[in-house]
Coordinates of C-alpha atoms and ligand atoms in Angstrom, one line a residue:
X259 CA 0.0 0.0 0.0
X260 CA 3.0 2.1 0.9
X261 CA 4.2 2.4 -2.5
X262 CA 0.8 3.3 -4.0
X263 CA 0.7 6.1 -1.6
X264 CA 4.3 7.2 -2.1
X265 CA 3.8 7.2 -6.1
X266 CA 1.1 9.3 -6.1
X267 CA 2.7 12.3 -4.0
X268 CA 4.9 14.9 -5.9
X269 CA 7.5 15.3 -2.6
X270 CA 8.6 13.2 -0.2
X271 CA 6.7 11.4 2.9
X272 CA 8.8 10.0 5.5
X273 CA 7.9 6.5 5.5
X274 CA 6.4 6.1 9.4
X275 CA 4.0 9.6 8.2
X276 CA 3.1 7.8 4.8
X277 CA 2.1 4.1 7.0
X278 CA 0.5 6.1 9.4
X279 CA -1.5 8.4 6.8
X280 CA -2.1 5.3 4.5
X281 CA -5.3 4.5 4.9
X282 CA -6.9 7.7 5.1
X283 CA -4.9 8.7 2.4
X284 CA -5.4 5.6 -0.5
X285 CA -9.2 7.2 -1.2
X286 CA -7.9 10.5 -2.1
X287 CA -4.8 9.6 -3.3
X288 CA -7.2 8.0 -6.5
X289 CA -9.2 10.7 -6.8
X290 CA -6.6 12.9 -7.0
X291 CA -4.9 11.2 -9.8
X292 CA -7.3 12.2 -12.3
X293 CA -6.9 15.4 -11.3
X294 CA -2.9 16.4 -11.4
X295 CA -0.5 13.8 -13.0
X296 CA 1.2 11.6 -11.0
X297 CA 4.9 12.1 -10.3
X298 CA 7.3 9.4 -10.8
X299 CA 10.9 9.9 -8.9
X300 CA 13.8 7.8 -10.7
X301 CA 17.2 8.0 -9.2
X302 CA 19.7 6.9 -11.8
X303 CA 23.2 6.3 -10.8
X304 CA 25.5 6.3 -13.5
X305 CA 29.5 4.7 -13.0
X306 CA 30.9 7.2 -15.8
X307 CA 28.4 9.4 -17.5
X308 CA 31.1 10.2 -19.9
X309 CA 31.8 6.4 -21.0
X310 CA 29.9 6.6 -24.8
X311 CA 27.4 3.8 -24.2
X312 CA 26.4 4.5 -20.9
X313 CA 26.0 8.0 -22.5
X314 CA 24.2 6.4 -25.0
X315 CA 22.1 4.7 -22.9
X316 CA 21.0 7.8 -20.5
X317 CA 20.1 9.8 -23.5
X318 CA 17.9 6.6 -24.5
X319 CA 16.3 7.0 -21.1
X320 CA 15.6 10.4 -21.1
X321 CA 14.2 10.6 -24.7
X322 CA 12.2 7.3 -23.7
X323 CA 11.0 9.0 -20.5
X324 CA 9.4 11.9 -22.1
X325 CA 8.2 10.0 -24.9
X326 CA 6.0 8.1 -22.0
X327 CA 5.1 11.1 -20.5
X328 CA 3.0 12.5 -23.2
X329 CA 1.4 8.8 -23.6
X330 CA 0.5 7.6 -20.0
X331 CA -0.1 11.7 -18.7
X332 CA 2.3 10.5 -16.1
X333 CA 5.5 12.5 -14.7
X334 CA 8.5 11.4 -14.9
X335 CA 11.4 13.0 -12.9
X336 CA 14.8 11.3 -13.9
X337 CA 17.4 12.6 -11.5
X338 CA 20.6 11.1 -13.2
X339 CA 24.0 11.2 -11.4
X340 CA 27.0 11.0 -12.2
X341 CA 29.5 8.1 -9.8
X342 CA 32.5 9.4 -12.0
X343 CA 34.2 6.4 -11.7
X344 CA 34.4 6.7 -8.1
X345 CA 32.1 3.8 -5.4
X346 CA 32.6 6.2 -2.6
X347 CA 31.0 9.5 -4.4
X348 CA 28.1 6.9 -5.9
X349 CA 27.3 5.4 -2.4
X350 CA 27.3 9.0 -1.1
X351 CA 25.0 9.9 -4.2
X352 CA 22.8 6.9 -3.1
X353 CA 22.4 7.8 0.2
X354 CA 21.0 11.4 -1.0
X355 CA 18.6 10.0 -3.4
X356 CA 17.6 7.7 -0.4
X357 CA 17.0 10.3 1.5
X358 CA 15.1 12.1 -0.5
X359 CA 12.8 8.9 -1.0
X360 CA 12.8 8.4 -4.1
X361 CA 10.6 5.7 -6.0
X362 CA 12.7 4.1 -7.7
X363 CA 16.6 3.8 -8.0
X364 CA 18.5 2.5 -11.5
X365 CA 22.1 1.7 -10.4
X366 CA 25.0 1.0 -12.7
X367 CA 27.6 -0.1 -9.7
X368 CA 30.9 1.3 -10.1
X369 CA 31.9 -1.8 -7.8
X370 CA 30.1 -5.0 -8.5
X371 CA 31.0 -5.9 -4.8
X372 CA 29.4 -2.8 -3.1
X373 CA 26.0 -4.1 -4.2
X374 CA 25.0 -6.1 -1.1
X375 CA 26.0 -2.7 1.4
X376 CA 23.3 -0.6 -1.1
X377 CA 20.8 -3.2 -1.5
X378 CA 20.4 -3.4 1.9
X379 CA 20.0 0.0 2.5
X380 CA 17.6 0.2 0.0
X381 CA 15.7 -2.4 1.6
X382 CA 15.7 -0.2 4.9
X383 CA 14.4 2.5 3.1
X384 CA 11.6 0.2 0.8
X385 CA 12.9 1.7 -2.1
X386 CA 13.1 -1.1 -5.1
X387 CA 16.3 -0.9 -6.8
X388 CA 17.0 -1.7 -10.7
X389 CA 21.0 -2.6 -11.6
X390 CA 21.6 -2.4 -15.2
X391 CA 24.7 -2.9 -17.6
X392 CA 27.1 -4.0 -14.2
X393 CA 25.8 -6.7 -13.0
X394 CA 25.7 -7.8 -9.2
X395 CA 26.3 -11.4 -8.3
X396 CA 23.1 -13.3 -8.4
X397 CA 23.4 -13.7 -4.4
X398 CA 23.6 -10.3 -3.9
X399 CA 20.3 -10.1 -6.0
X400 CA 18.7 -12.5 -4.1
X401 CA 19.2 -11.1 -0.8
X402 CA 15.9 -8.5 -1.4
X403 CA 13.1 -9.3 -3.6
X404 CA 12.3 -5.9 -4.9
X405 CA 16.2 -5.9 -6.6
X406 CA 16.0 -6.9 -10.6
X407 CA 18.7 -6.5 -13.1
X408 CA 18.2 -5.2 -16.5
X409 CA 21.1 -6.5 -19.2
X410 CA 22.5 -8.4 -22.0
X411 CA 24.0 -11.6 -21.6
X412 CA 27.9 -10.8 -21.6
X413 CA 29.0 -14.3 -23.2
X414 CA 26.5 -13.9 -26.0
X415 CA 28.7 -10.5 -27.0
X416 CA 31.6 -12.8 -27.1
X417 CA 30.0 -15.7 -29.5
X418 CA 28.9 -12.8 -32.0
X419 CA 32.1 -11.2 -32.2
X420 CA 34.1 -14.7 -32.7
X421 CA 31.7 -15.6 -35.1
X422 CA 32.1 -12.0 -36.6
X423 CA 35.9 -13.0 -36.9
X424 CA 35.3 -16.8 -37.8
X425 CA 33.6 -15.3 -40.8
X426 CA 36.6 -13.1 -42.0
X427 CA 38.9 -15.9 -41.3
X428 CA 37.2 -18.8 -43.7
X429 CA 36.8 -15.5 -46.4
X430 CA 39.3 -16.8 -48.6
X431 CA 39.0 -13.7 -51.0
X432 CA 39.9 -11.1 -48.4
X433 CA 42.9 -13.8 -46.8
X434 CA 43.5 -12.5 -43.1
X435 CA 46.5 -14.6 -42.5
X436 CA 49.2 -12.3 -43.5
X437 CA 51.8 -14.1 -42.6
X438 CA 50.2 -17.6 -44.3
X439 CA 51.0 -20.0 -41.2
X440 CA 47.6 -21.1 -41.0
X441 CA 47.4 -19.3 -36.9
X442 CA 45.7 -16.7 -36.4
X443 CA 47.8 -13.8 -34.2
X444 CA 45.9 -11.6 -32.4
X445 CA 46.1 -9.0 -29.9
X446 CA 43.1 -8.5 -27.0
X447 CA 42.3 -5.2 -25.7
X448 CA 40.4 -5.7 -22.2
X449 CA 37.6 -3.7 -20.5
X450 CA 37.7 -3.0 -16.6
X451 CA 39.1 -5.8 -14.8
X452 CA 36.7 -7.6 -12.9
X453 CA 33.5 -6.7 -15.1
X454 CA 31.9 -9.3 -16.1
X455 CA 31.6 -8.0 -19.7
X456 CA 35.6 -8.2 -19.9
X457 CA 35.7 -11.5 -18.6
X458 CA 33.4 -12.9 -20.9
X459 CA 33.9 -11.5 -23.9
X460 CA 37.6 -12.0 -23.8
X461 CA 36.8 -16.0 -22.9
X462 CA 34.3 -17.0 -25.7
X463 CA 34.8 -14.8 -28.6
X464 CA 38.2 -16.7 -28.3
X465 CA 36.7 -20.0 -27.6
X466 CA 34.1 -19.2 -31.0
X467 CA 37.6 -19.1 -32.5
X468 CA 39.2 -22.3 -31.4
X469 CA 36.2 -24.6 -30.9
X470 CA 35.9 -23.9 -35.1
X471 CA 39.4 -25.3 -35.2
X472 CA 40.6 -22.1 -35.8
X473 CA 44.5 -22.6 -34.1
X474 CA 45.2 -19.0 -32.2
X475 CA 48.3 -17.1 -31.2
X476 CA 47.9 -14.9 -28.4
X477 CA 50.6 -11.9 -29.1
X478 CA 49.6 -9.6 -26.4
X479 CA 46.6 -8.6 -24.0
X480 CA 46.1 -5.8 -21.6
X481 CA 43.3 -3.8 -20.3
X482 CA 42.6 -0.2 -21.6
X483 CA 39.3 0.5 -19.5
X484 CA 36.6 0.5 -22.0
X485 CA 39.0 3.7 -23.2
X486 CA 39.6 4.7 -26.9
X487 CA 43.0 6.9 -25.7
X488 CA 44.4 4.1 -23.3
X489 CA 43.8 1.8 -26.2
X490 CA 45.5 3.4 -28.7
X491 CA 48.6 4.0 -26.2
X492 CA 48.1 -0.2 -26.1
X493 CA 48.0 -0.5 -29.2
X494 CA 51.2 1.9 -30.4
X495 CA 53.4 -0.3 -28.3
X496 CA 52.3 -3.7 -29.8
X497 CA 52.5 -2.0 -33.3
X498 CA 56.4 -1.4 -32.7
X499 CA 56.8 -4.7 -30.5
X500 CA 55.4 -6.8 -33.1
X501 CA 55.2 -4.7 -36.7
X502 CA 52.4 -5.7 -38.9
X503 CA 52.2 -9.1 -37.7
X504 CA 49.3 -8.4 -35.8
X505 CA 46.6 -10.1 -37.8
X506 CA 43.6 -9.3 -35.7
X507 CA 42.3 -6.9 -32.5
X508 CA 39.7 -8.5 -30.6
X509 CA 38.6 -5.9 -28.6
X510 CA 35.6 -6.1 -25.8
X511 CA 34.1 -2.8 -27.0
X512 CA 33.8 -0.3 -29.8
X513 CA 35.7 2.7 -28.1
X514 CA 38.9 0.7 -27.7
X515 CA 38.4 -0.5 -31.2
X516 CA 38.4 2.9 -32.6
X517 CA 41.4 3.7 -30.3
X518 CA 43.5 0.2 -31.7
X519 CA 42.4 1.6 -35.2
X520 CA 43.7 5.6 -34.0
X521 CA 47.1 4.0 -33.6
X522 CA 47.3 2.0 -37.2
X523 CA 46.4 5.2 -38.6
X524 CA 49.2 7.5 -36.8
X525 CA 51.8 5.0 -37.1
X526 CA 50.9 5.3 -41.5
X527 CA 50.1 1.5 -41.6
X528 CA 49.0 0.7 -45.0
X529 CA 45.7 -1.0 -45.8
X530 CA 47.3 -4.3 -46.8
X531 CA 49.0 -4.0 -43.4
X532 CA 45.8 -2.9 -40.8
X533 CA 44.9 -5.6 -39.3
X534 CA 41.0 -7.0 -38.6
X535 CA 39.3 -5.4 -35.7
X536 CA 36.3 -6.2 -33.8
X537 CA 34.3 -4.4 -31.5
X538 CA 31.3 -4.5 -29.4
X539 CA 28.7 -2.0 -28.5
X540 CA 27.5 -0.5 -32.0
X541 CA 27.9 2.6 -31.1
X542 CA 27.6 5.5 -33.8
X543 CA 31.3 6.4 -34.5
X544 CA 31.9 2.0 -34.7
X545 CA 29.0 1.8 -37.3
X546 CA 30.6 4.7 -39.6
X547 CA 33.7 2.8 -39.3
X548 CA 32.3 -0.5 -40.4
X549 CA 30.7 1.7 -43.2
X550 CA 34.2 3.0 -43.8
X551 CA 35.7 -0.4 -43.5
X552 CA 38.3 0.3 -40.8
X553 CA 36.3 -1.9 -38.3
X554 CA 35.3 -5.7 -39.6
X555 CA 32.5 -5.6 -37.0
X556 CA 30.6 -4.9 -33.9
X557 CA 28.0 -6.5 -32.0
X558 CA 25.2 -4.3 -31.0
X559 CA 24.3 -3.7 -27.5
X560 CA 20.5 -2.5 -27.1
X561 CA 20.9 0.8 -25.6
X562 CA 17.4 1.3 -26.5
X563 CA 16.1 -2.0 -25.4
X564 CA 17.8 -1.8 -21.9
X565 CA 16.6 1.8 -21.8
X566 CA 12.9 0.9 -22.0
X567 CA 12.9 -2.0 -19.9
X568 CA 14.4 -0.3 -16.8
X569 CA 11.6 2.4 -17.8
X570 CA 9.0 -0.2 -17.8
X571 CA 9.9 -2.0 -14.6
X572 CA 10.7 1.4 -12.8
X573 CA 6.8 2.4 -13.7
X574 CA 5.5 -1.1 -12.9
X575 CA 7.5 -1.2 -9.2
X576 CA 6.9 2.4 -8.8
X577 CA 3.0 1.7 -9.4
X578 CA 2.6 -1.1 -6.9
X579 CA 2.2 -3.9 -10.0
X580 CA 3.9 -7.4 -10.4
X581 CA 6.8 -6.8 -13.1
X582 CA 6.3 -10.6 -14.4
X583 CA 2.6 -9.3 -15.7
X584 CA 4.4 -6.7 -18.2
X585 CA 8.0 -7.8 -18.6
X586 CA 10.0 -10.8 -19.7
X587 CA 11.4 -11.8 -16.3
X588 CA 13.5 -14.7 -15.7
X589 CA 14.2 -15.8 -12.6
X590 CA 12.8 -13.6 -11.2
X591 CA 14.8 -11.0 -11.0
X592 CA 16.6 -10.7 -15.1
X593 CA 15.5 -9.0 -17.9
X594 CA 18.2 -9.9 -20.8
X595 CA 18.2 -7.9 -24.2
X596 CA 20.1 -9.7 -26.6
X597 CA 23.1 -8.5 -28.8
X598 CA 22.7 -8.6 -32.5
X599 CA 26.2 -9.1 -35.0
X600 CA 26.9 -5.6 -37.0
X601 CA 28.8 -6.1 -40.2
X602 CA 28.9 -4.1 -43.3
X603 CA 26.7 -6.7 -44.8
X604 CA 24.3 -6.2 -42.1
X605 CA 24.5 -2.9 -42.5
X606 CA 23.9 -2.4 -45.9
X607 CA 20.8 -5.1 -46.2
X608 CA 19.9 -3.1 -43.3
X609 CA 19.5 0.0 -45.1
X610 CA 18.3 -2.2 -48.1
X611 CA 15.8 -3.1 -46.7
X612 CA 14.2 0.3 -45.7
Ligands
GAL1803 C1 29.7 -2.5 -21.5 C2 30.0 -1.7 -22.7 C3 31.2 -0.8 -22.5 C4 31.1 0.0 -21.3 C5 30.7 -0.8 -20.1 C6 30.4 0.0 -18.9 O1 28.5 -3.2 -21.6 O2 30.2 -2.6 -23.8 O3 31.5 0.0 -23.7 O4 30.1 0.9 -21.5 O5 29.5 -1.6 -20.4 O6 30.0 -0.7 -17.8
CA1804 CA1 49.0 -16.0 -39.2

């Protein structure tokens, strides 16, 4: 009943007002929702807002948000904040919106391991709580049943983009082995350590790879942070460790990609001599440079779709309703998008097609 009430006020109750209050108030409370719109209160907590797809992603929310505003004659206040890479200034940025009572918090953890310390605050405060994009371990998730997780599976990224470069390999017109040993040498450029994301795109594009019988050389592997500048610094030294006989960069997202790509360009290597790169994310630079043909591919993480879902369960939580009546949950708690491949083939059927 509580969060029926606390959805339908424009400022904060604190809670022992709002259980006292509830009763008398749940009458007018509906009466007065077809007078004034309702007010929704999301708190999003953001790791980076200046990482591009979790830029991406916010501006999805926000246009998504308004779109939803002028159909449903709700409010919706997104207060979006920014952890700047930092667990300390997002936990103290959770506490405010907390505070303030909010309806509904999204949180991209800069931590993974600080989830259990917010959840349970959370909890405290009966304030559901929505992770999305860095995902808690399923026991912290557990520990409240009004904590969800909206996502893509990270090991289907990793499939598309071996199959991406499976492809290119058995292309015997465009031949990727330049050095003709039958091995495919390859440098790896890492996202955040610990990530889950990293972890698992790293381990099964590479597995797509050798469980085709494709034999592998590992030249050299480091992480760059999900960063297009720390990735072309990567990337410089490997050029002059190992010259052109870097035949491909598997990297575990599109910005470092672009930044492996940066570094061909400024060190002058030749077409003949770039070597295949693959990306994840899709984000708009990536798919001009597929279109371009400096990148062989990218697999395309649904900004949009994990935009909408965390707007859809925020409504339905913040509304009092069971999320399994309007969302595909699984186990209770997950609500995957999936990843799609991105070649220039894609692309151009794609735009074919329109
Ligand atoms: C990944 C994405 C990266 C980075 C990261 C941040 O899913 O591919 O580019 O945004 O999330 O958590
Ligand atoms: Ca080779």
């Amino acid at each position: 009943m509580i969060r029926t009430i606390k959805s339908c006020f424009t400022r904060s109750f604190p809670k022992a007002v709002a259980l006292g209050l509830a009763a008398v108030l749940l009458a007018g409370c509906t009466a007065a929702g077809s007078a004034e719109p309702r007010t929704l209160r999301v708190g999003v907590a953001v790791y980076l807002q200046s990482d591009t797809f979790i830029g991406t992603l916010v501006q999805e929310l926000e246009r998504l948000a308004q779109a939803r505003e002028i159909e449903d004659g709700v409010k919706i206040n997104l207060n979006v904040v920014d952890g700047r890479g930092s667990q300390l200034t997002q936990t103290e940025q959770i506490d405010r919106l907390i505070a303030l009572d909010y309806d509904v918090l999204c949180v991209n953890i800069v931590d993974r391991t600080s989830a259990a310390q917010l959840i349970d605050k959370a909890q405290e405060a009966d304030i559901p709580v929505i992770f999305f994009n860095r995902e808690p371990v399923a026991e912290d998730l557990y520990r409240w049943d009004r904590v969800y997780y909206v996502g893509a599976k990270a090991e289907e990224s990793g499939v598309l983009q071996g199959q991406i470069l499976l492809d290119r390999w058995l292309n015997r017109e465009q031949p990727m082995d330049k050095n003709g040993d039958g091995i495919l040498q390859y440098v790896l450029l890492e996202g955040e350590p610990g990530h889950q994301d990293a972890m698992l795109r790293t381990e099964y594009a590479v597995k797509t790879l050798t469980g085709a019988g494709v034999e592998v050389e590992k030249l050299a592997g480091d992480t760059a942070n999900w960063d297009r500048s720390q990735a072309t610094a990567r990337m410089s030294s490997w050029i002059e460790q190992f010259g052109t006989s870097i035949e491909a960069v598997i990297s575990n997202n599109d910005d470092m990609a672009l930044g492996a790509i940066d570094a061909c360009q400024d060190l002058g290597l030749t077409e003949d001599e770039m070597p295949v790169v693959v990306g994840v994310d899709a984000t708009a630079p990536a798919l001009e440079a597929v279109r371009e043909g400096t990148l062989c591919g990218t697999v395309r993480n649904d900004a949009q779709g994990i935009a909408g879902s965390m707007l859809e369960l925020a409504l339905a939580l913040a509304k009092g309703e069971e999320p399994a009546a309007s969302l595909p949950l699984s186990d209770e708690k997950y609500v995957w998008l999936p990843y799609q491949r991105v070649t220039l083939r894609q692309l151009e059927a794609e735009q074919g097609g329109v």
